Tab-separated table of C-alpha atoms and ligand atoms in Angstrom:
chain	number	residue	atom	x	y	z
A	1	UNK	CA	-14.526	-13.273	-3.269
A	2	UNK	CA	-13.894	-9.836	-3.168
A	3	UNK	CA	-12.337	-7.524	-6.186
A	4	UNK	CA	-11.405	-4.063	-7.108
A	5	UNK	CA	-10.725	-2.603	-10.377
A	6	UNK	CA	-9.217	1.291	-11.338
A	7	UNK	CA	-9.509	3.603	-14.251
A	8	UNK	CA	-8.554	6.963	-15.129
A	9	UNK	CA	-5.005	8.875	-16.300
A	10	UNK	CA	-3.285	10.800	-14.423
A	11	UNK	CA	-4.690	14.059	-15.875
A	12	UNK	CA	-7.939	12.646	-17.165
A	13	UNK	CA	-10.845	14.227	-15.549
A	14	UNK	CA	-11.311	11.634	-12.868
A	15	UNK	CA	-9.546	8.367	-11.218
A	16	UNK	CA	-12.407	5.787	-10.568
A	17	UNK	CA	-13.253	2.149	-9.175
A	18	UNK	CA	-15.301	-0.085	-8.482
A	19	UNK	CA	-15.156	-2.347	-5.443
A	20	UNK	CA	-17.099	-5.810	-5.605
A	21	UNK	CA	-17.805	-8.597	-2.764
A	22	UNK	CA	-17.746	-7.044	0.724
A	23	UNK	CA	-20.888	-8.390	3.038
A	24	UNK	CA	-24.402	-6.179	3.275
A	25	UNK	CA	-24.905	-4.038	6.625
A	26	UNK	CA	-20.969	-2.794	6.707
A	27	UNK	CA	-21.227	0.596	8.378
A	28	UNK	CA	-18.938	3.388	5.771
A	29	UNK	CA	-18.104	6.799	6.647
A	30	UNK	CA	-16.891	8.876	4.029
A	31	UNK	CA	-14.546	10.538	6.206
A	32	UNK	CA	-12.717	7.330	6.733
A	33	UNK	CA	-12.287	6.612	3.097
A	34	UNK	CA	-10.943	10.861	2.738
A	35	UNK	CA	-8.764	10.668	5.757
A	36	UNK	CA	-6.753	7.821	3.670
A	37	UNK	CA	-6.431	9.727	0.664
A	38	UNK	CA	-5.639	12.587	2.842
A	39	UNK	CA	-3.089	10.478	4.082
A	40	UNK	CA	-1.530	9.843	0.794
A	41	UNK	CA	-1.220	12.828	-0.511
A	42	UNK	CA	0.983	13.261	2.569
A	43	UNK	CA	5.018	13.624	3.154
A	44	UNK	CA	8.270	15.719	2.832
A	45	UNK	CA	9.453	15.763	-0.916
A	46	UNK	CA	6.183	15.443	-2.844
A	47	UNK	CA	5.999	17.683	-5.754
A	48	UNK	CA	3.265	20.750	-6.498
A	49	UNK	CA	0.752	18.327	-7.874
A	50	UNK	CA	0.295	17.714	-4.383
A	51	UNK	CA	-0.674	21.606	-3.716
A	52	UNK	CA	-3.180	21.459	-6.619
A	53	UNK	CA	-5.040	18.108	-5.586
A	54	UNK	CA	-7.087	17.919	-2.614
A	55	UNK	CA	-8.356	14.331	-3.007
A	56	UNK	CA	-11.830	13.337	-2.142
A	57	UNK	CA	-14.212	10.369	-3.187
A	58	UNK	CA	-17.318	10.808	-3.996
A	59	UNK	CA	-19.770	7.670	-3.619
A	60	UNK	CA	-22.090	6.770	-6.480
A	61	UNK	CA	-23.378	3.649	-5.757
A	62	UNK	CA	-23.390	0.480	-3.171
A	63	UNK	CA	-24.100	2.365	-0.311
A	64	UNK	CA	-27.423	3.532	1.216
A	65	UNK	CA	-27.708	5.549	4.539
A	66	UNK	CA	-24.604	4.511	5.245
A	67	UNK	CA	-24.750	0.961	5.178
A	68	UNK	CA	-23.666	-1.428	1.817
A	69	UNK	CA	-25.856	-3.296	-0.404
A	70	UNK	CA	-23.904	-5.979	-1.038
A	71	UNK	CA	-24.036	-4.462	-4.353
A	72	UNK	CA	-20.793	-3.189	-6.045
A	73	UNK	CA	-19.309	0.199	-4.525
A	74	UNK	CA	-18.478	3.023	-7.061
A	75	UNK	CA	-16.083	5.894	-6.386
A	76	UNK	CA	-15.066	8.780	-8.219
A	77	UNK	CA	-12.261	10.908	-7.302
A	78	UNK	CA	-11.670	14.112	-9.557
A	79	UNK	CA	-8.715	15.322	-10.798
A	80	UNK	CA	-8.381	19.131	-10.207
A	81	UNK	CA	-5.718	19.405	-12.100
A	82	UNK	CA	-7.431	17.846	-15.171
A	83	UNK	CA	-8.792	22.050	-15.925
A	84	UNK	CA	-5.346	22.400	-16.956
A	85	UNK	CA	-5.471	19.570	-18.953
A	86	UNK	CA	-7.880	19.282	-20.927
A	87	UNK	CA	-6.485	20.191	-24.116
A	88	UNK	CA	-4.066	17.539	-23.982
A	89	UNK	CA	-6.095	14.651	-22.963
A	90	UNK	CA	-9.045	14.657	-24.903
A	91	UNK	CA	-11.260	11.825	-25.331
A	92	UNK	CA	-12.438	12.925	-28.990
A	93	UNK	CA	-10.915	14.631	-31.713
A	94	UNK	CA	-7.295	14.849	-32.719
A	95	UNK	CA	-4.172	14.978	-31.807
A	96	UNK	CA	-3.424	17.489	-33.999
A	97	UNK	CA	-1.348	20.270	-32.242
A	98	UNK	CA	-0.260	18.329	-29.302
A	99	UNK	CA	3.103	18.722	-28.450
A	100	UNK	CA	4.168	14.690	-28.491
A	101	UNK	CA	6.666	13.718	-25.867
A	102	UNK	CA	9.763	11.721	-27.965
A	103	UNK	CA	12.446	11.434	-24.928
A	104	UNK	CA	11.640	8.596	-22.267
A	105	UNK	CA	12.915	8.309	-18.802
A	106	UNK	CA	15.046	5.915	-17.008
A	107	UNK	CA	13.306	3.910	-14.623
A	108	UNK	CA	9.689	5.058	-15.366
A	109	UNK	CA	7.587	3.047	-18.049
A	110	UNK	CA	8.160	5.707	-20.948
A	111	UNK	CA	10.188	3.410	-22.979
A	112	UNK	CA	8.386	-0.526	-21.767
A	113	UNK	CA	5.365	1.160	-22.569
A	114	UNK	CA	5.924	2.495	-25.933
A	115	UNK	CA	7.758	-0.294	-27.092
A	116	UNK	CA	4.696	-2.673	-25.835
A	117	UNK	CA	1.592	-0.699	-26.784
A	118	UNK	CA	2.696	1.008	-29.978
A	119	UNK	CA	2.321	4.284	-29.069
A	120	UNK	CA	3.272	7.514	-31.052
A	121	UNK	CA	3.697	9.730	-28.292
A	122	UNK	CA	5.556	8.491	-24.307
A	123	UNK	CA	2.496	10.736	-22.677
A	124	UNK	CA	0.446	7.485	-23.306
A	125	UNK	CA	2.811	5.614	-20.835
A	126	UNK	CA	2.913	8.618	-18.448
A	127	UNK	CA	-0.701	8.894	-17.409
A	128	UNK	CA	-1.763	5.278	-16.539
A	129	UNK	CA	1.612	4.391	-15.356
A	130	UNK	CA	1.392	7.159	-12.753
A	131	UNK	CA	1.838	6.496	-9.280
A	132	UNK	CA	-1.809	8.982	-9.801
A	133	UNK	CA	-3.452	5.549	-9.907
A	134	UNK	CA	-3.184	4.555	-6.040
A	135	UNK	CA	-5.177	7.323	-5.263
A	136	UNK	CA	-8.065	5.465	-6.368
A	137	UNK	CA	-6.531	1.913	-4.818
A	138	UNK	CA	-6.607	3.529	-1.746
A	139	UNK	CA	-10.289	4.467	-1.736
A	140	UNK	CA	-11.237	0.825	-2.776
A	141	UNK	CA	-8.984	-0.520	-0.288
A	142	UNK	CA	-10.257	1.854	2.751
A	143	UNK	CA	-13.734	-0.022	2.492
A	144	UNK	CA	-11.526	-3.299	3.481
A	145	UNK	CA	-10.299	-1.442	6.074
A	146	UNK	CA	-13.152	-0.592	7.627
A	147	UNK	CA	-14.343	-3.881	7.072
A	148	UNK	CA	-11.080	-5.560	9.191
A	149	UNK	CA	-11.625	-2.887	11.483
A	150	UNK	CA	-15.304	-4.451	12.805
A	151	UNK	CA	-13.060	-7.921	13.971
A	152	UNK	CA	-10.885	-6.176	15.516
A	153	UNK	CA	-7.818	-6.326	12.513
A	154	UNK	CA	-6.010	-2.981	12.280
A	155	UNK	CA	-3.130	-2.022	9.903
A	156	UNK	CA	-0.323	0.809	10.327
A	157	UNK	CA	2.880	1.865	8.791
A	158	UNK	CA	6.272	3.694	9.279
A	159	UNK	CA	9.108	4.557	7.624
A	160	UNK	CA	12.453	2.645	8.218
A	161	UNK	CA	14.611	4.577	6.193
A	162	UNK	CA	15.129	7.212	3.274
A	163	UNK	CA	18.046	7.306	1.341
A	164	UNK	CA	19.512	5.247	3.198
A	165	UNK	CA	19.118	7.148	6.548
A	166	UNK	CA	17.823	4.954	9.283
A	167	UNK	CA	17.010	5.495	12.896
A	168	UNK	CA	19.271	4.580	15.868
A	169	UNK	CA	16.140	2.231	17.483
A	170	UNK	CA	14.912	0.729	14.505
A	171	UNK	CA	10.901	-0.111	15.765
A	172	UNK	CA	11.135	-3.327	13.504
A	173	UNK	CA	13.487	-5.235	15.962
A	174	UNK	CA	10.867	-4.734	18.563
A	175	UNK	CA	8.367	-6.180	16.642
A	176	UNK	CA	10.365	-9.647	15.460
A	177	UNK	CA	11.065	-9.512	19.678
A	178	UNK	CA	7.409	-9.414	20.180
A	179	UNK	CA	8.481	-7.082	22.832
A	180	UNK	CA	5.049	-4.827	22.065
A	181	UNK	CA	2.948	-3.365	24.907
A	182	UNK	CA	-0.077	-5.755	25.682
A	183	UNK	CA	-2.719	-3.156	23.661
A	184	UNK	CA	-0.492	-3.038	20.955
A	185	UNK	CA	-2.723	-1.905	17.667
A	186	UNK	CA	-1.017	-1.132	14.386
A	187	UNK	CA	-3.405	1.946	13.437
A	188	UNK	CA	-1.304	3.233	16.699
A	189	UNK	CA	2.123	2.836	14.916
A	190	UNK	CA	0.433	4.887	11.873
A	191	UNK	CA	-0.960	7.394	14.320
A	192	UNK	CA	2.705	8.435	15.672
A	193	UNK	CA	4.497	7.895	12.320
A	194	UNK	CA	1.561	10.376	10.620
A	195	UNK	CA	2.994	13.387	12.871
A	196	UNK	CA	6.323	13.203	11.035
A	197	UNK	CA	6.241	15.092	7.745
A	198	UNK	CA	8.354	11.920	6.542
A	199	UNK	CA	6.551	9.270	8.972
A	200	UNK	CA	8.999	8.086	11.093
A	201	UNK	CA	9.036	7.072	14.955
A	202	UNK	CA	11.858	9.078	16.069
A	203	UNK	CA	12.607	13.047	15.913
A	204	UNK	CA	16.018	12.805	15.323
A	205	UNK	CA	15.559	10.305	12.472
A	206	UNK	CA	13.045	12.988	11.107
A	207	UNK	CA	15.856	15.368	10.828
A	208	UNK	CA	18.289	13.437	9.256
A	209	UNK	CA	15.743	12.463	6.498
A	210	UNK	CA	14.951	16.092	5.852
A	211	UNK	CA	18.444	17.087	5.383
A	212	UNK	CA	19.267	14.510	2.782
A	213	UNK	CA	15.968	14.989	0.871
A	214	UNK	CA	17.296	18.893	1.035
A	215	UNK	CA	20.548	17.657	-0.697
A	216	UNK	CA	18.906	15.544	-3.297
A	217	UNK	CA	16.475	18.495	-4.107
A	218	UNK	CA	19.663	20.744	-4.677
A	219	UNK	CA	21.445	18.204	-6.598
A	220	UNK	CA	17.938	18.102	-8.561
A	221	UNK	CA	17.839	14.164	-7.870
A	222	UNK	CA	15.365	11.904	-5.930
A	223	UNK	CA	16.000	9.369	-3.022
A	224	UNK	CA	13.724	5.893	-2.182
A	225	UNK	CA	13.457	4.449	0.989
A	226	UNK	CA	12.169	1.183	2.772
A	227	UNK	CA	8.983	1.452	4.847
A	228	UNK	CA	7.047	-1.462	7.502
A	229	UNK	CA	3.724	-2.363	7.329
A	230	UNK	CA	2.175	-3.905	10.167
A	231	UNK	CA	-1.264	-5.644	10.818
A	232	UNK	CA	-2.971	-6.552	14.131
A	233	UNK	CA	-5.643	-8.568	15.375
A	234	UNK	CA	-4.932	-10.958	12.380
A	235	UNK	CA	-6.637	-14.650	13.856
A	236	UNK	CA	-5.022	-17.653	13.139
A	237	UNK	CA	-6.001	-19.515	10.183
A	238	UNK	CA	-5.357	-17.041	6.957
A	239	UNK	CA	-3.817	-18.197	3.630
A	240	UNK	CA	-2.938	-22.106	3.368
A	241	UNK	CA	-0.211	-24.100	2.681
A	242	UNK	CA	-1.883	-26.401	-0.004
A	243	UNK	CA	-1.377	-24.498	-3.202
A	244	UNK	CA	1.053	-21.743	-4.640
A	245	UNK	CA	-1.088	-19.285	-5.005
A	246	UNK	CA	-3.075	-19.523	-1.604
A	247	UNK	CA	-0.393	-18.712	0.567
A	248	UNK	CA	-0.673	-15.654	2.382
A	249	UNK	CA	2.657	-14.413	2.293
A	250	UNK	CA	3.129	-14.586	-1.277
A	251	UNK	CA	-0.472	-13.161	-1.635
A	252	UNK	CA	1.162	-9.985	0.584
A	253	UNK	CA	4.077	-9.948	-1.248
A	254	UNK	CA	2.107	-9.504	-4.969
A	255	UNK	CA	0.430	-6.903	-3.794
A	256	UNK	CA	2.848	-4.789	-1.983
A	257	UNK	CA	5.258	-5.473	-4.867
A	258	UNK	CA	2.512	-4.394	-6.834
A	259	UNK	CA	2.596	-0.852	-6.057
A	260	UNK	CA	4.671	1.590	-7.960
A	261	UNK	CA	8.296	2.051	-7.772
A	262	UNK	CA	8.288	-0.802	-5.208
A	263	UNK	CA	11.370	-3.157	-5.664
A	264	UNK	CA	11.511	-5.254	-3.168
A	265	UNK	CA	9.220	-7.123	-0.766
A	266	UNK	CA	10.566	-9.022	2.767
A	267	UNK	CA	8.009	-10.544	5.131
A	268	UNK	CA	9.250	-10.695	8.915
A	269	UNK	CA	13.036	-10.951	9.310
A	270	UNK	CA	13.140	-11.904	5.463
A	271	UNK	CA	16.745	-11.316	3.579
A	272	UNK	CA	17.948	-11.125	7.712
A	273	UNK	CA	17.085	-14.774	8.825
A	274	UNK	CA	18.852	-16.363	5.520
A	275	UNK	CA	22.258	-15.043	7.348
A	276	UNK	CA	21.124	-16.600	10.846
A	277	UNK	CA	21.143	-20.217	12.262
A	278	UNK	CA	17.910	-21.698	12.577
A	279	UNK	CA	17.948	-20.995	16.429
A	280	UNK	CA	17.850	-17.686	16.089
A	281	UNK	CA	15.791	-18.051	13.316
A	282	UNK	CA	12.239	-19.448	14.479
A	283	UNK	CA	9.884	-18.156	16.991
A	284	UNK	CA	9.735	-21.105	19.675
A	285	UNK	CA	6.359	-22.132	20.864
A	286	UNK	CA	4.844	-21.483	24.089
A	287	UNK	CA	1.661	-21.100	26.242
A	288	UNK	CA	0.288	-17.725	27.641
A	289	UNK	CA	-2.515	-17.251	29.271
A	290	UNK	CA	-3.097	-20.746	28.800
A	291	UNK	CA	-3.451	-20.300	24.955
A	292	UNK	CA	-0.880	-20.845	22.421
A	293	UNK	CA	1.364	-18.436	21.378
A	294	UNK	CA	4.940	-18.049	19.680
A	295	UNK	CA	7.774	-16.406	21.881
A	296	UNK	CA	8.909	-13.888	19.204
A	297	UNK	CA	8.036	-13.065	15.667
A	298	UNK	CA	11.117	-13.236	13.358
A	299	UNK	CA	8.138	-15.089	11.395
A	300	UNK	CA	6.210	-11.579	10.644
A	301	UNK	CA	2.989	-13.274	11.686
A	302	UNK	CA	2.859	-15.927	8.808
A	303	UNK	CA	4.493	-19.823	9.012
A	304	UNK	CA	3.267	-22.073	5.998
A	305	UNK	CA	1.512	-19.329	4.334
A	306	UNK	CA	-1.060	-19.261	7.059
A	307	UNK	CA	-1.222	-16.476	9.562
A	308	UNK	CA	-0.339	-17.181	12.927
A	309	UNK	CA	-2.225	-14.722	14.856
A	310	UNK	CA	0.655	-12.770	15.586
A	311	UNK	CA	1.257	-8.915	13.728
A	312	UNK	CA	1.490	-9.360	10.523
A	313	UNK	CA	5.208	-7.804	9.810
A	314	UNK	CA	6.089	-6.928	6.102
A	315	UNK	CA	8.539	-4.829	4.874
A	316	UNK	CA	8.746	-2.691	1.208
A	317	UNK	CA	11.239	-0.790	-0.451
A	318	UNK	CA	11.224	1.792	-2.913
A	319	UNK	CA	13.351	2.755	-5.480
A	320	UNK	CA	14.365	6.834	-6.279
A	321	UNK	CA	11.623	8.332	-8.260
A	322	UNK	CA	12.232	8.190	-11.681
A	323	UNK	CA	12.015	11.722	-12.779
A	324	UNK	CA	15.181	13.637	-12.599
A	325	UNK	CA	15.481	17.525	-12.718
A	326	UNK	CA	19.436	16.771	-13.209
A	327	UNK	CA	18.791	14.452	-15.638
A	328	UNK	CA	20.569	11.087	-16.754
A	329	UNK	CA	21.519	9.839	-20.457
A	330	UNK	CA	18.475	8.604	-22.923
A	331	UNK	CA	17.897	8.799	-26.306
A	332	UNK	CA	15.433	11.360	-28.082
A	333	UNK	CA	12.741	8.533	-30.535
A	334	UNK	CA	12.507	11.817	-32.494
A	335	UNK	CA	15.961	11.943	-33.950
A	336	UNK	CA	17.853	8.373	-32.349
A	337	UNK	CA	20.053	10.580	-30.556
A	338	UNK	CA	21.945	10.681	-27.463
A	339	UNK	CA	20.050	13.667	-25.010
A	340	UNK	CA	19.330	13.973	-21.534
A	341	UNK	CA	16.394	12.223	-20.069
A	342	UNK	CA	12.996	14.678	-19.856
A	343	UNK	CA	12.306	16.594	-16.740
A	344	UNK	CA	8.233	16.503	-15.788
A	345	UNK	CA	7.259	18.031	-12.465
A	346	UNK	CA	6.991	15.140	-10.235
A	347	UNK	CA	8.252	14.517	-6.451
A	348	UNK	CA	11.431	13.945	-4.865
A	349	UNK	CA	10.402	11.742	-2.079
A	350	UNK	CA	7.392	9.648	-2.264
A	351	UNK	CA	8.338	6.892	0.452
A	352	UNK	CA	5.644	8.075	3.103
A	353	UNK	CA	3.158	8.058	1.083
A	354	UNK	CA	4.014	4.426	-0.618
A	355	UNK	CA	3.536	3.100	3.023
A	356	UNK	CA	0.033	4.360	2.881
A	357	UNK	CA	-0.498	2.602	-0.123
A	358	UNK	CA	1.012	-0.430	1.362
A	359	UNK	CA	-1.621	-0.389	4.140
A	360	UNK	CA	-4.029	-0.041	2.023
A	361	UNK	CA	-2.493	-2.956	-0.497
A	362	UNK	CA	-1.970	-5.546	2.620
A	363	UNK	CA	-5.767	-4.791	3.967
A	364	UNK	CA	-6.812	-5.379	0.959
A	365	UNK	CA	-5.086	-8.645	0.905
A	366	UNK	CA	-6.265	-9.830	4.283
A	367	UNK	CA	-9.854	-9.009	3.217
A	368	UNK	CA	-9.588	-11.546	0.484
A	369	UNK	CA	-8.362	-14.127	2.406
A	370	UNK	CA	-10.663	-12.827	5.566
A	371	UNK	CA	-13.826	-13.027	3.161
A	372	UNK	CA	-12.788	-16.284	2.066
A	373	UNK	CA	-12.362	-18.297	5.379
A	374	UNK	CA	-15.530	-16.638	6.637
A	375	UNK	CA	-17.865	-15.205	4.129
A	376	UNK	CA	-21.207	-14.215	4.607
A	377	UNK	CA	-23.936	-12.138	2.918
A	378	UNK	CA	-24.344	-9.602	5.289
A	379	UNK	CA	-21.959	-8.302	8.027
A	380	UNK	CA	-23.867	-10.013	10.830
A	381	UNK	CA	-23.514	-13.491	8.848
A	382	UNK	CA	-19.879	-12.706	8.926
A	383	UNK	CA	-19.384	-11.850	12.441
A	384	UNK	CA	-21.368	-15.018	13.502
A	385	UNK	CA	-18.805	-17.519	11.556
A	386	UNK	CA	-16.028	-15.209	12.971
A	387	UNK	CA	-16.523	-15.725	16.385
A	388	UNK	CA	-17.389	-19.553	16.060
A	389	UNK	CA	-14.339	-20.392	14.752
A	390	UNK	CA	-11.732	-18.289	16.890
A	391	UNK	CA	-14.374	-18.804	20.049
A	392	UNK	CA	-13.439	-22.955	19.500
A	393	UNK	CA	-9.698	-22.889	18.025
A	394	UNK	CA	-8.069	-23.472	21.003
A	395	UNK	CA	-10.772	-25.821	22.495
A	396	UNK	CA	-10.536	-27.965	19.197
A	397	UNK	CA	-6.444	-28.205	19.424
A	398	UNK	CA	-7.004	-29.176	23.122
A	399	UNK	CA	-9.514	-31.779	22.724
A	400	UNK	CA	-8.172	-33.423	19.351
A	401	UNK	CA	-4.656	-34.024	20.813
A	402	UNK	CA	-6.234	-35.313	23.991
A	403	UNK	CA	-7.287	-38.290	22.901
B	501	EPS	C1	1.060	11.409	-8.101
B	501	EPS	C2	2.211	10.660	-8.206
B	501	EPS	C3	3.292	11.018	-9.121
B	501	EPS	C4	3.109	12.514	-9.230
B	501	EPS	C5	1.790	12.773	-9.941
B	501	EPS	C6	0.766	12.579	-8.912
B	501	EPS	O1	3.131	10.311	-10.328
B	501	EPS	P1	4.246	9.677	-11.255
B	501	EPS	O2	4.279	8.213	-10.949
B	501	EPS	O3	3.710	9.955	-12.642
B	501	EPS	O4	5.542	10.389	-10.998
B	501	EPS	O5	4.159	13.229	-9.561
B	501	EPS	O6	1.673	14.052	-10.398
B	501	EPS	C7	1.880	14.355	-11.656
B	501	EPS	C8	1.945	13.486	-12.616
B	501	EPS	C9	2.009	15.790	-11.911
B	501	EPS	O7	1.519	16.263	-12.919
B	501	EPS	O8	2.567	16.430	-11.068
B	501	EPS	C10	0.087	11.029	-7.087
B	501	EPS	O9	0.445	10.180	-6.273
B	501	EPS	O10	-1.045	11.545	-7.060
């Protein structure tokens, strides 16, 4: 079993984590784990927090030459901005002084969080609720990538549409076609998409986004957007249909949904197929190469919560950040009455970088079940039961229905 777990505010001194259960012998390159965060930090429409953070983990324990332990992995990532700070979110002392924030905003977990925790002052929500967090998710969840990467499973992401501006050849419908070059990889679709300053496929599209995240900037609002992820090399055999909370899909669809501002969740053709007939619906069955194979995959790589070895499809979307600089109605704690909502710097757009995060979330995911099915102490343990069991699938299918 593997497991991850985060601290740190969003303008404490440091996000951490500490990442538990991945085999001995796994080969980690720092750069790897930095290109991700690099990654995130990424996109059109992000605020100045952005200019002020240069985000970087720094390894303090699980690792040696290069190689882990077995032992749990500890990251820190720093907060830069935390010098400016530090005043305001100190760990002693008192409060005394500190201007407290009275005036929640729609949408964000000012008011949930208050309301829940007791607090005297909405900064308490602010700094753990802060989308801040994934940095440190994504560093935890780049050592399962690396992991996926040594069989061969690969994970990428673009973005479908912002504010409701979407492309003229939408990518997805090529992927439910299974109409996908015979190399196809996912980290390719990620490796395109990461030119745009938005991360879409298509120029054009890139365009169109920019011009309505120019209008919501002058209207001082903020736009959402929907965004694919997309695994390959997945083999057969992940998640299970025998109980609830074993089924892959669902897994996926927790953790996607789990990261901020994330509304809603579709795996394959999702709310699309419920408006289809069955016929159009499945992926029919056939043999290629003399293995089998599905014709398309309207499925998204997953029938029965188990994986099918096809791409892994899913598909997020994201609401309008939360912070408005034209702000919407709330009420001040202070005084019970009526004001406008409170302004915070904060970003416009965050959509390209949620896709990041949603690689990172749905590698995680297929770790877990991946370590699972295969386990193994060390890496070469791993690989061994790997290969055994997708070296004989299609042998043991063959043979059991032959008799
Ligand atoms: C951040 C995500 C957003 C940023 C934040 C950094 O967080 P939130 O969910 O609170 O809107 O705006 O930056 C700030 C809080 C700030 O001071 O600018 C991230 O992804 O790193």
């Amino acid at each position: 079993m593997i497991r991850f777990l985060t601290a740190g505010e969003s303008h404490g001194k440091a996000l951490t984590t500490i990442v538990e259960g991945f085999p001995s012998n796994l080969k980690i390159n720092i750069d790897e784990i930095n290109l991700q965060l690099k990654r995130r930090q990424s996109g059109y429409g992000r605020g100045l927090r952005m200019k002020i953070e240069s985000d970087a983990a720094e390894i303090l324990s699980g690792i040696r030459f290069g190689k882990t332990l077995g032992s749990p992995v500890s990251m820190l990532i720093r907060n830069k901005d935390w010098e400016n700070w530090a005043d305001k979110m100190k760990i002693e002392g008192k409060s005394s002084g500190v201007e407290k924030i009275t005036i929640p905003r729609p949408g964000h977990a000012d008011l949930v969080g208050i309301s829940k925790y007791n607090y005297d002052d909405i900064r308490n929500s602010i700094e753990r609720s802060s989308a801040r967090e994934t940095a440190a998710r994504v560093a935890a969840c780049s050592i399962a990538r690396i992991f996926l990467a040594e069989f061969g499973i690969t994970i990428g992401s673009f973005v479908e549409s912002i504010g409701g501006v979407y492309p003229e050849n939408n990518f997805a419908a090529k992927l439910f076609d299974n109409n996908l070059s015979k190399n196809f990889d996912a980290w390719g679709l990620s490796a395109k998409s990461d030119k745009s300053s938005v991360r879409v496929l298509e120029s054009k599209h890139e365009k169109e986004i920019i011009d309505k995240i120019k209008l919501a900037k002058k209207k001082g609002d903020t736009l959402g957007g929907t965004f694919y992820v997309v695994a390959t090399g997945v083999p057969v055999g992940l998640g299970t249909f025998v109980h609830y909370d074993k089924k892959l899909d669902a897994c996926i669809a927790n953790s996607i949904m789990s990261i901020n501002a994330v509304k809603a969740v579709s795996i394959g053709t999702g709310f699309e197929s419920s408006e289809k007939f069955g016929s159009e619906s499945h992926d029919e069955i056939i043999l290629k190469n003399n293995l089998l194979t599905r014709k398309t995959n309207r499925a998204g790589g997953i029938e029965g919560g188990i994986s099918t070895g096809l791409p892994i499809i899913v598909r997020g979307a994201m609401k309008p950040i939360s912070t408005l600089m034209s702000p919407i109605e709330s009420v001040d704690l202070k005084t019970m009455k009526k004001v406008d909502a409170r302004r915070e710097r904060s970003d416009f757009v965050a959509v390209p970088a949620c896709a990041v995060i949603g690689e990172s979330m749905l590698a995680w995911t297929l770790a877990e079940f991946f370590v699972e099915k295969f386990g193994g102490d060390s890496i070469e343990e791993t690989k061994d039961n790997f290969s055994s069991y997708t070296r004989k699938l299609h042998s043991r299918i063959k043979k059991n229905f032959a008799k």
